[in-house]
XYZ file of C-alpha atoms in Angstrom:
279
model
C 66.439 -72.652 10.171
C 62.954 -72.805 11.850
C 62.194 -69.126 13.528
C 61.724 -69.780 17.307
C 60.103 -66.168 17.558
C 56.918 -66.559 19.613
C 54.363 -64.952 17.111
C 52.533 -63.295 20.128
C 55.849 -61.399 21.185
C 55.484 -57.675 20.968
C 56.927 -56.407 17.592
C 59.705 -53.734 18.112
C 58.433 -50.580 18.145
C 61.148 -48.841 16.127
C 60.585 -51.691 13.495
C 56.786 -50.340 13.270
C 57.864 -46.791 13.348
C 59.774 -47.157 10.150
C 56.405 -47.422 8.430
C 55.107 -43.979 9.961
C 56.404 -41.649 6.846
C 57.074 -37.874 7.363
C 54.721 -35.168 6.006
C 55.428 -33.309 2.326
C 53.944 -30.560 0.572
C 49.921 -30.405 1.182
C 47.844 -27.605 1.475
C 44.385 -26.567 0.180
C 43.591 -22.909 -0.803
C 40.110 -21.754 0.129
C 38.663 -18.813 -2.159
C 36.631 -15.993 -0.888
C 33.508 -17.642 -2.182
C 34.180 -20.781 -0.397
C 35.467 -23.201 -3.000
C 38.535 -25.165 -2.122
C 41.398 -26.167 -4.150
C 43.935 -28.860 -3.631
C 47.142 -27.629 -4.221
C 49.781 -29.393 -6.426
C 51.904 -31.549 -4.132
C 54.639 -31.819 -6.284
C 55.378 -28.289 -5.920
C 56.792 -26.138 -2.813
C 54.393 -23.234 -2.733
C 52.130 -20.766 -4.273
C 52.782 -16.828 -5.708
C 50.110 -14.336 -5.288
C 49.983 -11.933 -8.465
C 47.482 -11.101 -11.182
C 46.980 -14.798 -11.093
C 48.031 -17.350 -8.821
C 51.199 -19.204 -10.024
C 53.231 -22.334 -8.268
C 56.809 -21.582 -7.402
C 58.053 -22.939 -10.413
C 56.024 -20.529 -12.512
C 53.202 -22.855 -13.706
C 49.580 -21.540 -13.291
C 47.603 -22.785 -9.947
C 44.561 -20.646 -10.523
C 43.648 -17.425 -12.959
C 41.945 -15.325 -9.994
C 39.911 -12.458 -10.144
C 42.632 -9.517 -9.876
C 39.946 -6.683 -9.354
C 38.830 -6.166 -5.873
C 40.288 -7.165 -2.900
C 39.281 -10.782 -1.607
C 40.447 -12.874 1.740
C 41.614 -16.405 0.702
C 43.020 -19.095 3.350
C 45.686 -21.220 2.882
C 45.835 -24.052 4.809
C 48.130 -27.370 5.635
C 46.693 -30.300 7.350
C 48.318 -32.530 9.690
C 51.445 -34.076 7.564
C 51.496 -31.069 5.431
C 53.472 -28.145 4.710
C 53.828 -25.160 2.020
C 54.914 -21.653 1.256
C 53.226 -18.748 -0.233
C 54.540 -15.304 -1.521
C 52.060 -12.515 -0.645
C 51.073 -10.037 -3.293
C 53.551 -7.559 -1.412
C 56.288 -9.845 -1.772
C 56.050 -11.228 1.727
C 57.202 -14.941 1.955
C 55.544 -17.041 4.313
C 56.059 -20.780 5.302
C 53.385 -22.800 6.980
C 54.239 -25.819 8.960
C 51.699 -28.755 9.495
C 47.989 -28.018 10.380
C 48.391 -24.442 10.069
C 45.888 -21.750 8.681
C 46.809 -18.111 6.998
C 43.782 -15.759 6.262
C 45.239 -13.293 3.741
C 43.953 -10.683 0.982
C 44.935 -11.368 -2.614
C 46.209 -7.656 -2.709
C 46.814 -5.364 0.296
C 44.927 -2.282 -0.104
C 44.377 -1.034 3.305
C 47.113 1.101 5.546
C 48.092 -2.047 7.058
C 48.895 -5.608 6.036
C 46.916 -7.629 7.915
C 46.855 -11.285 7.923
C 45.487 -13.963 10.436
C 47.463 -17.135 11.468
C 46.440 -20.533 13.490
C 49.319 -22.757 13.797
C 52.959 -22.280 13.113
C 54.636 -20.116 10.030
C 57.936 -18.422 9.646
C 57.502 -14.716 7.744
C 60.045 -12.683 5.359
C 58.019 -9.795 5.089
C 58.965 -7.281 2.562
C 59.671 -3.594 3.335
C 56.625 -1.095 2.437
C 57.378 2.235 3.841
C 54.423 3.113 5.872
C 52.656 0.077 5.938
C 53.083 -2.137 8.671
C 52.315 -5.816 8.622
C 50.305 -7.456 11.129
C 49.962 -10.749 12.082
C 46.849 -11.418 14.353
C 46.472 -14.855 16.022
C 43.912 -15.928 18.679
C 46.469 -15.434 21.450
C 48.528 -12.119 20.267
C 49.175 -9.493 17.711
C 52.626 -9.183 15.867
C 53.327 -6.008 14.268
C 56.333 -5.477 12.116
C 57.764 -3.289 9.165
C 60.178 -5.666 7.670
C 61.786 -8.416 9.338
C 62.060 -12.188 9.857
C 60.563 -14.048 12.311
C 58.625 -17.310 13.056
C 54.866 -17.596 14.755
C 54.112 -20.567 16.700
C 50.594 -20.317 18.239
C 48.143 -23.123 18.165
C 44.773 -22.394 19.871
C 44.656 -25.591 22.113
C 48.461 -25.397 23.051
C 48.983 -23.397 26.195
C 52.054 -21.821 25.256
C 52.461 -19.617 22.017
C 55.838 -18.162 20.820
C 57.331 -15.546 18.444
C 60.805 -15.577 17.717
C 62.818 -13.035 15.789
C 65.738 -13.727 13.813
C 65.936 -10.015 11.816
C 64.687 -6.883 11.781
C 62.104 -5.889 14.800
C 58.667 -6.695 15.988
C 56.080 -5.601 18.531
C 54.122 -8.315 20.143
C 50.916 -7.361 22.222
C 48.298 -9.449 24.382
C 44.771 -8.660 24.325
C 45.131 -7.543 28.038
C 47.217 -4.802 26.689
C 50.743 -5.881 27.256
C 53.147 -5.006 24.394
C 57.070 -6.076 24.112
C 59.501 -4.991 21.363
C 61.646 -7.821 20.567
C 65.503 -7.638 19.595
C 67.046 -10.370 16.880
C 67.770 -13.466 19.051
C 64.672 -12.836 21.473
C 61.378 -14.664 21.840
C 58.342 -13.763 23.291
C 56.474 -16.559 24.992
C 52.390 -15.657 25.773
C 50.626 -18.061 28.367
C 47.297 -16.868 29.194
C 47.470 -13.271 29.605
C 51.254 -13.410 30.516
C 53.656 -12.015 28.152
C 57.482 -12.899 28.653
C 60.799 -12.324 26.495
C 63.631 -14.483 26.985
C 67.025 -14.938 24.729
C 66.946 -17.967 22.448
C 68.807 -19.703 20.099
C 66.384 -18.791 17.383
C 67.690 -20.931 14.709
C 66.080 -23.867 16.559
C 62.639 -22.168 15.990
C 63.005 -22.337 12.617
C 64.847 -25.773 12.314
C 61.361 -27.080 10.918
C 61.423 -24.652 7.931
C 64.934 -26.399 7.046
C 63.424 -30.035 7.322
C 65.216 -30.476 10.843
C 63.590 -31.334 14.322
C 66.113 -29.745 16.881
C 65.284 -30.493 20.598
C 67.303 -28.427 23.033
C 66.278 -29.142 26.389
C 62.699 -29.222 25.274
C 60.162 -30.901 27.319
C 58.832 -34.218 25.855
C 55.229 -33.207 25.750
C 55.979 -30.183 23.528
C 58.186 -31.666 21.362
C 56.035 -34.280 20.526
C 52.963 -32.266 19.837
C 55.323 -30.846 16.720
C 56.263 -34.383 15.679
C 52.762 -35.747 15.841
C 51.559 -33.023 13.616
C 54.358 -33.550 10.909
C 53.947 -37.608 10.862
C 49.923 -37.097 11.245
C 50.132 -39.369 14.430
C 48.634 -39.452 17.953
C 51.301 -39.855 20.777
C 49.804 -40.545 23.892
C 52.548 -39.812 26.651
C 52.862 -40.950 30.381
C 52.124 -37.898 32.530
C 55.203 -39.211 34.573
C 57.478 -38.911 31.044
C 55.953 -35.042 29.944
C 58.665 -33.120 31.831
C 61.440 -35.251 30.495
C 63.894 -32.936 28.539
C 64.700 -33.785 24.707
C 67.923 -33.400 23.119
C 69.093 -33.958 19.776
C 68.075 -33.285 16.070
C 66.493 -35.163 13.119
C 65.647 -34.956 9.777
C 62.066 -33.957 9.174
C 62.565 -36.180 5.932
C 63.098 -39.131 7.841
C 60.742 -41.732 9.037
C 59.576 -41.714 12.387
C 61.861 -44.328 13.899
C 64.642 -42.040 13.737
C 62.498 -39.777 16.324
C 62.070 -42.571 18.595
C 65.852 -43.409 18.576
C 66.670 -39.797 19.802
C 64.107 -40.332 22.724
C 65.475 -43.820 23.532
C 68.879 -42.143 23.385
C 67.426 -39.882 25.981
C 66.168 -42.262 28.268
C 66.691 -45.822 27.484
C 64.205 -47.319 30.016
C 61.174 -45.711 28.222
C 58.563 -48.191 26.768
C 57.095 -47.884 23.423
C 54.064 -49.185 22.023
C 52.712 -48.455 18.373
C 49.096 -49.575 17.108
C 48.415 -48.204 13.890
C 48.707 -44.275 14.249
C 48.934 -44.401 17.911
C 52.184 -44.536 19.716
C 52.230 -44.483 23.648
C 55.243 -43.655 25.538
C 55.180 -45.349 29.118
C 57.642 -45.296 31.916
C-alpha cells in the first residue's frame, strides 16, 4: 500500500518522546586537590573508608587516609549516585546535585554542604550532630531519615522528614523542629511547615515520579533534570496541577502520557532535547 501521510505533517510528540531516555548512575568525584574522577556507571555508589570502594566492594580509589580532606560528589543532569560517608551515613543524590563532605569526620559536628536534592539516612553518633548546609537553610539532626530539595535557582526549597527529628533554620534566624510526616518549606526568608505524604518526596529514590496535585512547573523541573531535556511551559499552564506516577526507568513518553491524561488539550512539540507545552 502507498503511504498517504503528508511528510510535512508534525510527527506525533509521544513517538518522539520515546527516544528521550531516562538518566542512570552517573557521577564525578572531585578530590581535595581539584582532580575529578568519573565514577563507574555500572555501579550504584561509593563507600568512604581507608580507601574509597564501590558498593560492590571493588576499589574506586586508594585515598590518602591521614588528614581530613574535603571532597565533592556531583551528579550531572540525567545522573544519580549514592554514597556511604565515613560515619556510616547513607546519602542518595538525585540529578544535578553536589554534595561536599570530608573523607573523615574529626570535628564536634559532622557538616556536609548540598546543592540540589538528596535523601539522607544519618548514622547516630552520640554528641556529634550531623548538619546539612544549603544556600537557603541549615538542617541539623542526630540520627534520622530525611530528604532535602534545595536547588539554588528555584524559589522554593523543601526538607521532608521520614523518621527521627530535624531542626531547620534559615539565615534570617527562624528555626523549626520537624516531626515525622512534616515538610519545611523555605521561600526567601519565610519558613513554613506542613503535613505531607512524605513517601512522595522520596519516590525518586525508589525510581518513581509521584505527582499528587503538584504544579506542572515544579513537577517538570524535576523531570527535565532526570531526562536532561529543556522543557518550556506556556505560563498559562504552569499552575495546572499534575496527578499520577510513572517509573523513572521509563522513557519520557510515559511522562507525557500522564500530562495528556491530566489535560488532553495540551499541545506538545519536541525538537531534539527541547520540549514545548502549549495551551
